[in-house]
Coordinates of C-alpha atoms and ligand atoms in Angstrom, one line a residue:
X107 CA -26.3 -76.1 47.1
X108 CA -27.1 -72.4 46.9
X109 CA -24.1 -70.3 47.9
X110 CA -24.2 -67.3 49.4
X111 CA -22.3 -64.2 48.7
X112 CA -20.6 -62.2 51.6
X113 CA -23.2 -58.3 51.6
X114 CA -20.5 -56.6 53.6
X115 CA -19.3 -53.2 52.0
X116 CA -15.6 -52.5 52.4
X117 CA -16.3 -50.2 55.2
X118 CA -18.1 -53.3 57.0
X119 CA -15.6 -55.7 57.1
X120 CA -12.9 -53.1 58.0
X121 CA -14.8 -52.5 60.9
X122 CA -15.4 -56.5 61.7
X123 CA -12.0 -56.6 61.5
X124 CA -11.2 -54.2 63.7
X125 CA -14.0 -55.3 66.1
X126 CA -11.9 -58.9 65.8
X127 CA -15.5 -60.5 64.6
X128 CA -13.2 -62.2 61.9
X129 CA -9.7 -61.6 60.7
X130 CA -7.8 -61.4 57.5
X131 CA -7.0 -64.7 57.1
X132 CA -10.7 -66.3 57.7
X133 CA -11.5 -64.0 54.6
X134 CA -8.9 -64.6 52.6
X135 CA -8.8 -68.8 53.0
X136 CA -12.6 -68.2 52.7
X137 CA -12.4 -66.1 49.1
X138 CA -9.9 -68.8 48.0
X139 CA -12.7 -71.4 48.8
X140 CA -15.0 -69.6 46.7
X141 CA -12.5 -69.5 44.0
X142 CA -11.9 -73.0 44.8
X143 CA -15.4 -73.9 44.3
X144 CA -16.5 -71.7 41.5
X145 CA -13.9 -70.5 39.2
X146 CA -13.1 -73.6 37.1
X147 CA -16.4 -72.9 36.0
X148 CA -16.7 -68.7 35.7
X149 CA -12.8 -68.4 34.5
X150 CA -12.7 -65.2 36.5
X151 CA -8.9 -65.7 37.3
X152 CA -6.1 -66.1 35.6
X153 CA -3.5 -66.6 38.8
X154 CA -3.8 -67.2 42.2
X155 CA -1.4 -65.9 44.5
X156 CA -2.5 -68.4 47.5
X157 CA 0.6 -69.0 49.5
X158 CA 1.6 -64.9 49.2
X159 CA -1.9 -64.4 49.9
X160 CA -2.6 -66.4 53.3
X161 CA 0.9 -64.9 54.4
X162 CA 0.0 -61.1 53.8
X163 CA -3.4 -61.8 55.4
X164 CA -1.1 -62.8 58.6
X165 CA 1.0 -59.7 58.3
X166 CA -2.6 -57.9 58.2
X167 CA -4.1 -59.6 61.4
X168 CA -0.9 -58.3 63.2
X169 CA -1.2 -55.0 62.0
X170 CA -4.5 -54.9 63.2
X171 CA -3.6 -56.1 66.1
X172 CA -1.1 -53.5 67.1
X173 CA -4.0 -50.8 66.1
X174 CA -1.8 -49.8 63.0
X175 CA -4.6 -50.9 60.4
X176 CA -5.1 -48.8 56.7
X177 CA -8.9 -48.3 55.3
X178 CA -8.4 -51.9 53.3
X179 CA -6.2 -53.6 55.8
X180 CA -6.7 -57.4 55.7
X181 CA -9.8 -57.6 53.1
X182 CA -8.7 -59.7 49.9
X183 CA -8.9 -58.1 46.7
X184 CA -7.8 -58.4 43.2
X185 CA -5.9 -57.1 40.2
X186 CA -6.6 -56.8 36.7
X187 CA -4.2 -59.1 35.0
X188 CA -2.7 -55.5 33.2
X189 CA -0.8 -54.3 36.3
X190 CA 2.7 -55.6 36.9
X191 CA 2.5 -57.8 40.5
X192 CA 6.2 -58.1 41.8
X193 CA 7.2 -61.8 41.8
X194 CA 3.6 -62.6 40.5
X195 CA 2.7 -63.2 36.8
X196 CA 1.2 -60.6 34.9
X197 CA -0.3 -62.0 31.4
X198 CA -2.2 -59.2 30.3
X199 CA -4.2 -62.1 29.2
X200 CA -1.4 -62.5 26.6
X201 CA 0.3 -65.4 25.0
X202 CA 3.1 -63.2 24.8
X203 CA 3.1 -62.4 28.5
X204 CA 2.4 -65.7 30.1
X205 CA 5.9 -66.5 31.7
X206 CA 6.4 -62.8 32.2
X207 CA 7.0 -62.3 36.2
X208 CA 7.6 -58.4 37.1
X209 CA 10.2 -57.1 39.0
X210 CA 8.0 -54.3 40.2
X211 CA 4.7 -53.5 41.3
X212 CA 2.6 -51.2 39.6
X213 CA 2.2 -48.1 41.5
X214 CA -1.5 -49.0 42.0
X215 CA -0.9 -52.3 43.2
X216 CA 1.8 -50.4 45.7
X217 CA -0.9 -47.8 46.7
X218 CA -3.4 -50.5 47.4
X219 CA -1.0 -52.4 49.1
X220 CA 0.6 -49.9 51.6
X221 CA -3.5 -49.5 52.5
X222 CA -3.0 -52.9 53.7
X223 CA -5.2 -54.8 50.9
X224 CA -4.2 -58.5 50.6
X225 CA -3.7 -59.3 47.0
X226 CA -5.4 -62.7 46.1
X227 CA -4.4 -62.9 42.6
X228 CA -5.1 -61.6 38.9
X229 CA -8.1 -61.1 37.1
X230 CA -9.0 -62.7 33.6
X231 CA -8.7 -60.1 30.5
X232 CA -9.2 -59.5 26.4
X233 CA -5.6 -59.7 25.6
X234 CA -3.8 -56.5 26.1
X235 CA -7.4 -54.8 26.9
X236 CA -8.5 -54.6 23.4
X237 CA -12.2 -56.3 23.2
X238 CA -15.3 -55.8 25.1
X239 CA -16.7 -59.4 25.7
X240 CA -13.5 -61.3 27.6
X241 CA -13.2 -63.6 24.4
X242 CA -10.1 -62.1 23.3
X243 CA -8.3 -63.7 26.6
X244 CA -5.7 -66.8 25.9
X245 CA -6.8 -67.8 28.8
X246 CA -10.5 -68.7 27.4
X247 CA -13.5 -66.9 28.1
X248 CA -14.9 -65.5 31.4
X249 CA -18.3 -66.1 32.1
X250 CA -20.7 -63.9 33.4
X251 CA -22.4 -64.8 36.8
X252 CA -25.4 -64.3 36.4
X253 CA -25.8 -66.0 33.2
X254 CA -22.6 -68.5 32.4
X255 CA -23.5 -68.9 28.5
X256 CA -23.4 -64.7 28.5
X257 CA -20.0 -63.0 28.4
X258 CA -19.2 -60.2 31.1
X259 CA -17.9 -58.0 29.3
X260 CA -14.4 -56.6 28.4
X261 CA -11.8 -56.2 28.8
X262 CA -11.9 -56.1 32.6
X263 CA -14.2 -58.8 32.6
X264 CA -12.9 -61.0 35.4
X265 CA -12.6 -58.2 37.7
X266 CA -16.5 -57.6 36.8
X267 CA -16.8 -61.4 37.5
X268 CA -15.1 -61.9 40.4
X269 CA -17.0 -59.1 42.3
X270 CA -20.3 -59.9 41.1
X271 CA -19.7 -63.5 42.2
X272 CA -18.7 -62.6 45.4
X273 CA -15.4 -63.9 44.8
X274 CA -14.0 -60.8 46.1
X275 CA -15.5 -57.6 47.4
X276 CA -13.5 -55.4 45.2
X277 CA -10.9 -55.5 42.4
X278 CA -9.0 -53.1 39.7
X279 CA -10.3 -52.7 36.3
X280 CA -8.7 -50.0 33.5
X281 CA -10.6 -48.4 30.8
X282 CA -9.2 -47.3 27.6
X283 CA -12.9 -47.1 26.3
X284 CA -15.4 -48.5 28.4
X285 CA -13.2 -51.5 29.6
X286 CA -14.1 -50.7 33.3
X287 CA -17.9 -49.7 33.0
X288 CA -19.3 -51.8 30.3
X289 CA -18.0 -54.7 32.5
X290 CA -19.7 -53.5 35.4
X291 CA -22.7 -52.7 34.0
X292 CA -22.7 -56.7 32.4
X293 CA -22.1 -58.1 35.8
X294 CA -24.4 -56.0 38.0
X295 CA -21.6 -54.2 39.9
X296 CA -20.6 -50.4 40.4
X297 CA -17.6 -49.0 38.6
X298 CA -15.3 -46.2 38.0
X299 CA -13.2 -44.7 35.3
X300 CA -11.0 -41.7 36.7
X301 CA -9.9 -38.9 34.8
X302 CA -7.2 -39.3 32.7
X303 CA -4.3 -38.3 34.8
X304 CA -5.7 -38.9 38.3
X305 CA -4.5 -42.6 38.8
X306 CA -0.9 -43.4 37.8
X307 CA -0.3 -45.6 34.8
X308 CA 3.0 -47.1 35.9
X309 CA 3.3 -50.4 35.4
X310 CA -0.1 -51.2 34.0
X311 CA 1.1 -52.3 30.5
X312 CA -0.3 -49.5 28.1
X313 CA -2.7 -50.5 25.2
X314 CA -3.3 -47.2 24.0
X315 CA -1.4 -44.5 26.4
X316 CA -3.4 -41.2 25.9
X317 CA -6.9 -43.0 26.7
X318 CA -5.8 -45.8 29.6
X319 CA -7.0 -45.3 32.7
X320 CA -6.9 -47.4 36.2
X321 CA -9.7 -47.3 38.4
X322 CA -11.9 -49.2 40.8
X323 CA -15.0 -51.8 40.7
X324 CA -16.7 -52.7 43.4
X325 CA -20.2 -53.4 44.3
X326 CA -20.9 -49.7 45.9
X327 CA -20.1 -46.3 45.1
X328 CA -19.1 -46.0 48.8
X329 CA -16.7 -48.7 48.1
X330 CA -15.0 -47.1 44.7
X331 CA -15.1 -44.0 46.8
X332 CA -12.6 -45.8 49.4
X333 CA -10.8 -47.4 46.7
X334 CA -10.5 -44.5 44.8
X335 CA -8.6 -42.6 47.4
X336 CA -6.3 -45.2 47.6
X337 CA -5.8 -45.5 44.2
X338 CA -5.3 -41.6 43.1
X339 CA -2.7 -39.6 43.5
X340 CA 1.0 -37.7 42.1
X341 CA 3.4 -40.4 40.4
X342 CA 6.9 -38.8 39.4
X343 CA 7.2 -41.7 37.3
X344 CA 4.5 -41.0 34.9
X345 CA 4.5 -38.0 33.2
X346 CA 0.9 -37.4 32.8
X347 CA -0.3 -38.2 36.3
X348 CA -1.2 -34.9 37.4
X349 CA -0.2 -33.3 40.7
X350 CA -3.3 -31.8 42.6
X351 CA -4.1 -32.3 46.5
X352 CA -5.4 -35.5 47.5
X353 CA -9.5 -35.7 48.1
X354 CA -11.6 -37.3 50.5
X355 CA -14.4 -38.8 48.5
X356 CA -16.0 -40.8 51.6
X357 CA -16.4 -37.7 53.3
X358 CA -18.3 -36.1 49.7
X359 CA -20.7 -38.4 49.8
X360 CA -23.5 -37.0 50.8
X361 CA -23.3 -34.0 49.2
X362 CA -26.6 -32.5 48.3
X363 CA -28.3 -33.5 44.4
X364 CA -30.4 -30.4 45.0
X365 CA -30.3 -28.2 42.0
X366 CA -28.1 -30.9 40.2
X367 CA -28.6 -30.4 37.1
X368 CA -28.1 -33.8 34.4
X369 CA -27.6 -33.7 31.0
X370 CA -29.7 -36.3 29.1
X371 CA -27.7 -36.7 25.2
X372 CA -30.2 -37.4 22.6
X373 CA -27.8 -39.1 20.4
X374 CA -27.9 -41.7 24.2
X375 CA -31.4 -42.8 23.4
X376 CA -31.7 -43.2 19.6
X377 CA -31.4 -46.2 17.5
X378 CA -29.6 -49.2 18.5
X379 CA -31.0 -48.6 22.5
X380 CA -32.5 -51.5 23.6
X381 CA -35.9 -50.9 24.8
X382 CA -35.9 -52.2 27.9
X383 CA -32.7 -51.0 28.9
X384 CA -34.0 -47.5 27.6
X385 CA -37.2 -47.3 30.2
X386 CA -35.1 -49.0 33.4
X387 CA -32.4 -45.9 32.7
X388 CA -35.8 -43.3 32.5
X389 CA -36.3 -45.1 35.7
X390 CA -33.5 -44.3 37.2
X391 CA -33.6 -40.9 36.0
X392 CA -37.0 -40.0 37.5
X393 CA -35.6 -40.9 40.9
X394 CA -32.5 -38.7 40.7
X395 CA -35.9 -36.0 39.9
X396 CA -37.0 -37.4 43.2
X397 CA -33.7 -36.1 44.8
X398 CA -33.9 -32.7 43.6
X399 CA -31.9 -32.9 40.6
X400 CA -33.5 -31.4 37.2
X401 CA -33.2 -32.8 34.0
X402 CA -32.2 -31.5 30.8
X403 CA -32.0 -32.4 27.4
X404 CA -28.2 -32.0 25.5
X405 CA -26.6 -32.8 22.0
X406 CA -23.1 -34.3 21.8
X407 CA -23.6 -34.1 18.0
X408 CA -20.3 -36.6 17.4
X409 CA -21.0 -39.5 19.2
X410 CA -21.2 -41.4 16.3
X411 CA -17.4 -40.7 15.5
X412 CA -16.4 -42.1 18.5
X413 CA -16.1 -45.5 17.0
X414 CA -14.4 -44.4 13.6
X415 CA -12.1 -42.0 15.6
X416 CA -11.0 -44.1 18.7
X417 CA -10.5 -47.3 16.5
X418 CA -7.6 -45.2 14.7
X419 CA -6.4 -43.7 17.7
X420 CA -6.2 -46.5 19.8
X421 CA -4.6 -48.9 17.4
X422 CA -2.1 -46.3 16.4
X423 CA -1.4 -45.9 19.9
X424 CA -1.3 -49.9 20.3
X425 CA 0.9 -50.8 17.2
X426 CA 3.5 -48.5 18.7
X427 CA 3.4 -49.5 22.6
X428 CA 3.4 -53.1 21.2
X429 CA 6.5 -52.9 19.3
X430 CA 8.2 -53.7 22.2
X431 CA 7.3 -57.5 22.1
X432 CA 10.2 -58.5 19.9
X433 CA 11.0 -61.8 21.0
X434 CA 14.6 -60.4 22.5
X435 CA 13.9 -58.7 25.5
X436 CA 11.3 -60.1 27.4
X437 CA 7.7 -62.0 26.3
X438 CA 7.5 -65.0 24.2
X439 CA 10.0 -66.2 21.8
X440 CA 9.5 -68.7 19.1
X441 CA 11.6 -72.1 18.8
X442 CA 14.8 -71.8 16.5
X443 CA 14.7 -68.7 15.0
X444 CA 16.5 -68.8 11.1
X445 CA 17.4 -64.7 11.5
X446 CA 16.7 -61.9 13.1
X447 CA 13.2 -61.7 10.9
X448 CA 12.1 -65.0 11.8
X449 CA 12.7 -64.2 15.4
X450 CA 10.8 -60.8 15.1
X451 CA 8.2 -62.0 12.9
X452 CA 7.0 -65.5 14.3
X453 CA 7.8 -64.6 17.8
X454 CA 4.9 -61.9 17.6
X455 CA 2.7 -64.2 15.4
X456 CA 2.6 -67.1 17.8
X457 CA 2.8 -64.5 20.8
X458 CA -0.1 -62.3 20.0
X459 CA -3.9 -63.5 19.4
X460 CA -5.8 -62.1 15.9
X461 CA -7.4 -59.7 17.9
X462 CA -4.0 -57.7 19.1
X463 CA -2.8 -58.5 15.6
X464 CA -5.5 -56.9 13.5
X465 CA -5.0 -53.7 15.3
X466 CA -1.4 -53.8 14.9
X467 CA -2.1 -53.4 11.0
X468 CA -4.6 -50.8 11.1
X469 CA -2.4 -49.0 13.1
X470 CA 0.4 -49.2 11.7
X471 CA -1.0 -48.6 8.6
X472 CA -3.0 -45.4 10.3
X473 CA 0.2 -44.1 11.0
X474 CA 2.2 -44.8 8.1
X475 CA 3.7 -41.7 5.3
X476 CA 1.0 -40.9 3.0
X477 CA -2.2 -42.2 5.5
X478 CA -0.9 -40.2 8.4
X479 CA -2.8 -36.9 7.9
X480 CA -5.7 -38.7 6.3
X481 CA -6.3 -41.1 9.3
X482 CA -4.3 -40.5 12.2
X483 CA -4.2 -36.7 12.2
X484 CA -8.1 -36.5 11.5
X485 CA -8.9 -39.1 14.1
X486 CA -6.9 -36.3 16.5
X487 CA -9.3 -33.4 15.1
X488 CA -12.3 -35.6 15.7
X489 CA -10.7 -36.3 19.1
X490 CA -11.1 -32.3 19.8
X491 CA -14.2 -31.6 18.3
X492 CA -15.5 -34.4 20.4
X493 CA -14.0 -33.1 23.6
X494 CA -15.3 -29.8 22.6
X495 CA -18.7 -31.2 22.4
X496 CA -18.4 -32.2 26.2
X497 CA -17.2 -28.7 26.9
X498 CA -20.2 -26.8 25.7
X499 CA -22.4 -29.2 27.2
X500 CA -21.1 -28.6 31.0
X501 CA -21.6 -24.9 30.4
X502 CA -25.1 -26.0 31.4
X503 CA -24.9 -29.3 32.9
X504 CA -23.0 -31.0 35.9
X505 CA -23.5 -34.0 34.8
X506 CA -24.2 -36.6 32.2
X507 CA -26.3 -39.0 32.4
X508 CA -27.7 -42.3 29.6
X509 CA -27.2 -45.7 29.7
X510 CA -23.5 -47.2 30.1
X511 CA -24.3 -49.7 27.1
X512 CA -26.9 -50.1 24.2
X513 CA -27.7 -53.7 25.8
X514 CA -27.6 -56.3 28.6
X515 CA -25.0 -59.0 28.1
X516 CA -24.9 -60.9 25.0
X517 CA -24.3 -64.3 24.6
X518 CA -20.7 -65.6 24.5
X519 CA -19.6 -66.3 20.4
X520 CA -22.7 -64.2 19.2
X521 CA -20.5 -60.9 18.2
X522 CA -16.9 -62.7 17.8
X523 CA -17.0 -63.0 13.8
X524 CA -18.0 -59.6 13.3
X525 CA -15.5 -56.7 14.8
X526 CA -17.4 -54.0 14.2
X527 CA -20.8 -54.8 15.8
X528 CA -18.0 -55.7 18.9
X529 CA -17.1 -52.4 18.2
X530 CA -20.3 -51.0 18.1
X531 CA -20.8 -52.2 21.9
X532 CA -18.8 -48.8 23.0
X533 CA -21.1 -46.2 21.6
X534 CA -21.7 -44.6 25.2
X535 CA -18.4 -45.0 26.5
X536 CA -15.8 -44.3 24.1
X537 CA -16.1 -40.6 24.0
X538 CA -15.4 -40.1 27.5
X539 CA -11.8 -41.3 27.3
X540 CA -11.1 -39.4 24.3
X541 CA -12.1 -36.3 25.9
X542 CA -10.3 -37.7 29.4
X543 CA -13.4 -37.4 31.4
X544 CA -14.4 -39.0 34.8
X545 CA -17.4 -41.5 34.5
X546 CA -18.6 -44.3 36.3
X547 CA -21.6 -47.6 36.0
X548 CA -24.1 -48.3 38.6
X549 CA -26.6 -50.9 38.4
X550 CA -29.8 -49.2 37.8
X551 CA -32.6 -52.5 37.3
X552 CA -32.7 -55.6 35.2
X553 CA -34.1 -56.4 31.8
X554 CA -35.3 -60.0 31.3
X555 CA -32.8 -60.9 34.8
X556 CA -29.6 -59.6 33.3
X557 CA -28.5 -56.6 34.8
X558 CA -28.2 -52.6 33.3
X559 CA -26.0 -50.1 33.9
X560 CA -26.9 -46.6 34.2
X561 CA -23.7 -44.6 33.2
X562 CA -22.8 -40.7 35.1
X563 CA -20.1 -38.5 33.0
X564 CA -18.6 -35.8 35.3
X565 CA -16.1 -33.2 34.2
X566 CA -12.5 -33.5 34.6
X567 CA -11.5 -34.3 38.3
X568 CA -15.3 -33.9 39.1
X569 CA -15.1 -37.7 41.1
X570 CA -16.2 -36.4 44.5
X571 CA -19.6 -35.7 42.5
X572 CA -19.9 -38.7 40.6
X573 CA -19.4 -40.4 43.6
X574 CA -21.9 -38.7 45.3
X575 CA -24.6 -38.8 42.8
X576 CA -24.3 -42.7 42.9
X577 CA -24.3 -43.0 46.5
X578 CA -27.3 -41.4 47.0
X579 CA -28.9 -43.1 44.2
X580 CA -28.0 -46.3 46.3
X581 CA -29.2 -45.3 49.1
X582 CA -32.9 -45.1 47.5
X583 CA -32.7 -48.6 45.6
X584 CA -31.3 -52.0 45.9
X585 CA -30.1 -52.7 42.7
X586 CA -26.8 -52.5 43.6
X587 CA -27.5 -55.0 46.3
X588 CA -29.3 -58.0 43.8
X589 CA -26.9 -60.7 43.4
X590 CA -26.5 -63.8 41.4
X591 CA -27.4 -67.6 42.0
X592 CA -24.7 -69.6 42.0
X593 CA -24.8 -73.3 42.8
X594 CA -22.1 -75.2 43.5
X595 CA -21.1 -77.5 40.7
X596 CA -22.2 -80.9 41.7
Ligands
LIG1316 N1 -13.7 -52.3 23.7 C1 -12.7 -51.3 23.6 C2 -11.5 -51.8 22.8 O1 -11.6 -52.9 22.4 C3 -12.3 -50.7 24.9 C4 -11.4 -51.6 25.6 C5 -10.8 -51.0 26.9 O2 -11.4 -50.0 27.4 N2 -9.7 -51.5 27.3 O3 -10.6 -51.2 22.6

């Protein structure tokens, strides 16, 4: 049996809500039958919060009832398995983590909340974020929808999963290099990366803290938009979240493209493009023409150091935020300990997958007396020149504009024996973080029935734009709006 996915936008089931066509609780015991039905196959969650679940979706049907509903109150969603849920497991798709119950919410989980979202559980992950296929997860592979022996990508693959399955309409991804849009553009869904600053990063266990970023992934821009607002905003309790008034996004929308003018990087379209994904992102760019914008071709000369400069950064950044794992405090700890040593050393080694461990050496060693200035510190100059690159660009550009990745999904094992072609799969979307720059994916056609992902880069706090851009572009084509079959296992 064929089974259908649920079309309604966010905006659309508020108001069927509100209307009392359906309530909070008919869509979250029907997203739990979804899950019930699909997800021993797709692996798209990790936990399931069902009782906490059906009970919030009560609390929501009253709220609405007394007229005292938020933008999201009573429609399900889901968190990224990275963002600590009070009295709800948070693995971070971790060995290390998977008895770990937080005594706090993350502040985006809180935000989300006080909108009145209903929390349904937590999405599958490459262990602490670092990978870009899902395969890094201890909790096995997720598949992706629309093709289950192809991965969806990583890290925030079962957020990209879950949407595009219709498992839920939304759900939280974070990004340290692509992990939010390279998944989305895999699965066929729409997806954000804020700038770095604009959504808080407390309690969203840090990979790599000057890069991470939380954002939304939904199947609309309209939808991230509303998310988004939700999301964003001042946290006293991290220091880098900046402090600038709260936007509307929704109301930005439809801001006009006339005159926009995109910045196509040639390094976007040179070897290692796929061909096919190449002409369906000239595609897409012809009809932003249509709309008025103009097009223009730009050099970000030092794409290529992305990879060499991010994988030292990020590692660096890892092997110290990981330190914490000790086996003492909280996370797994191995049987019987001989010392101190033992406890420290196999605690970590049965804790954390090889993955997590290699980049625990190369950053440690990145950052150790005598490789310092000759890795890490250089990896920080090629961070500025990078960001430097963007800088001069948007002298003459508003936005960016290429594919989100050099191909369509690939097929789960093909890339796991060899790290650097994994690496490799982040060409277009690691330089954004390390310059801190808003960007987001939007599906933009399919090659051979796998979906591609057309990627916008805006400059810093330039989301309303973004936002706009895709919006519009959705409003012209229904790529967006494709979804996958999915049968019913027999
Ligand atoms: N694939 C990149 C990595 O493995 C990016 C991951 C991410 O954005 N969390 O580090």
């Amino acid at each position: 049996m064929r089974l259908e996915i649920d079309p309604r936008s966010l905006a659309e089931l508020a108001k069927a809500l509100a209307s009392g066509e359906t309530s909070s609780f008919a869509l979250t015991e029907s997203a739990l039958a979804r899950i019930d039905a699909l997800d021993s196959e797709l692996n798209s969650f990790i936990s399931i919060d069902r009782e906490a679940a059906l009970q919030d979706a009560k609390t929501a049907d009253a709220r609405i009832a007394s007229g005292d509903a938020g933008p999201l109150t009573g429609i399900p969603i889901a968190h990224k398995d990275i963002f600590c849920t009070r009295n709800l497991r948070t693995s971070c798709g971790s060995r290390m983590l998977d008895d770990f119950i937080p005594p706090y919410d993350a502040t985006v989980v809180e935000r989300l909340r006080s909108a009145g979202a209903v929390l349904i559980g937590k999405t599958n992950m490459d262990e602490f974020a670092m990978g870009s296929s899902n395969e890094n997860s201890f909790y096995g592979p997720c598949k992706n929808p629309w093709d289950r022996k192809r991965v969806p990508g990583g890290s925030s693959g079962g957020s990209a999963a879950a949407v595009a399955a219709g498992l839920v309409a939304a759900a939280t991804g974070t990004d340290t290099g692509g992990s939010i849009r390279q998944p989305a553009a895999f699965c066929g869904i729409t997806g954000l990366k804020p700038t770095y600053g604009l959504v808080s990063r407390l309690g969203m266990i840090a990979y790599a803290s000057s890069l991470d970023q939380g954002g939304p992934m939904a199947r609309s821009a309209e939808d991230c938009a509303l998310l988004l607002e939700a999301m964003a905003g001042h946290d006293v309790r991290d220091s880098t979240s900046i402090n600038r008034p709260p936007e509307n996004y929704r109301a930005q929308l439809q801001q006009s493209l006339e005159g926009l003018r995109i910045g196509i990087p040639k390094e976007y379209f040179g070897e290692g493009l796929d061909s096919s994904v190449a002409r369906i992102i000239e595609d897409a760019l012809t009809e932003y023409e249509a709309m008025g914008a103009t097009l223009q071709e730009i050099s970000l000369p030092r794409t290529a150091l992305s990879i060499p400069a991010y994988y030292v950064i990020a590692p660096a950044e890892a092997s110290t935020n990981l330190s914490r794992y000790d086996g003492v405090r909280y996370g797994h700890r191995c049987n019987s300990p001989k010392d101190l040593e033992d406890l420290y050393t196999r605690s970590r080694e049965e804790g954390f997958g090889g993955e997590v461990q290699r980049r625990i050496l190369v950053g440690t060693y990145a950052l150790s007396s005598g490789y310092y200035d000759a890795y890490y510190k250089k990896a920080q100059q090629v961070r500025r020149l990078i960001a430097g690159d963007f800088a001069s660009a948007f002298e003459s550009v508003d936005v960016i504009a290429g594919p989100t990745t050099p191909g369509v999904a690939f097929e789960l094992g093909s890339k796991t024996s060899d790290p650097t072609a994994m690496y490799l799969e982040d060409i277009y979307t690691l330089s954004v973080n390390l310059a801190g720059l808003p960007a987001m994916s939007l599906p933009a056609g399919f090659s051979d029935g796998l979906p591609v992902g057309l990627q916008l880069i805006g400059q810093h706090f330039d989301e309303a734009r973004l936002l706009a851009a895709a919006h519009q572009f959705q409003q012209r084509s229904d790529w967006h709006r494709q979804t996958p079959e999915l049968e019913l296992p027999a």
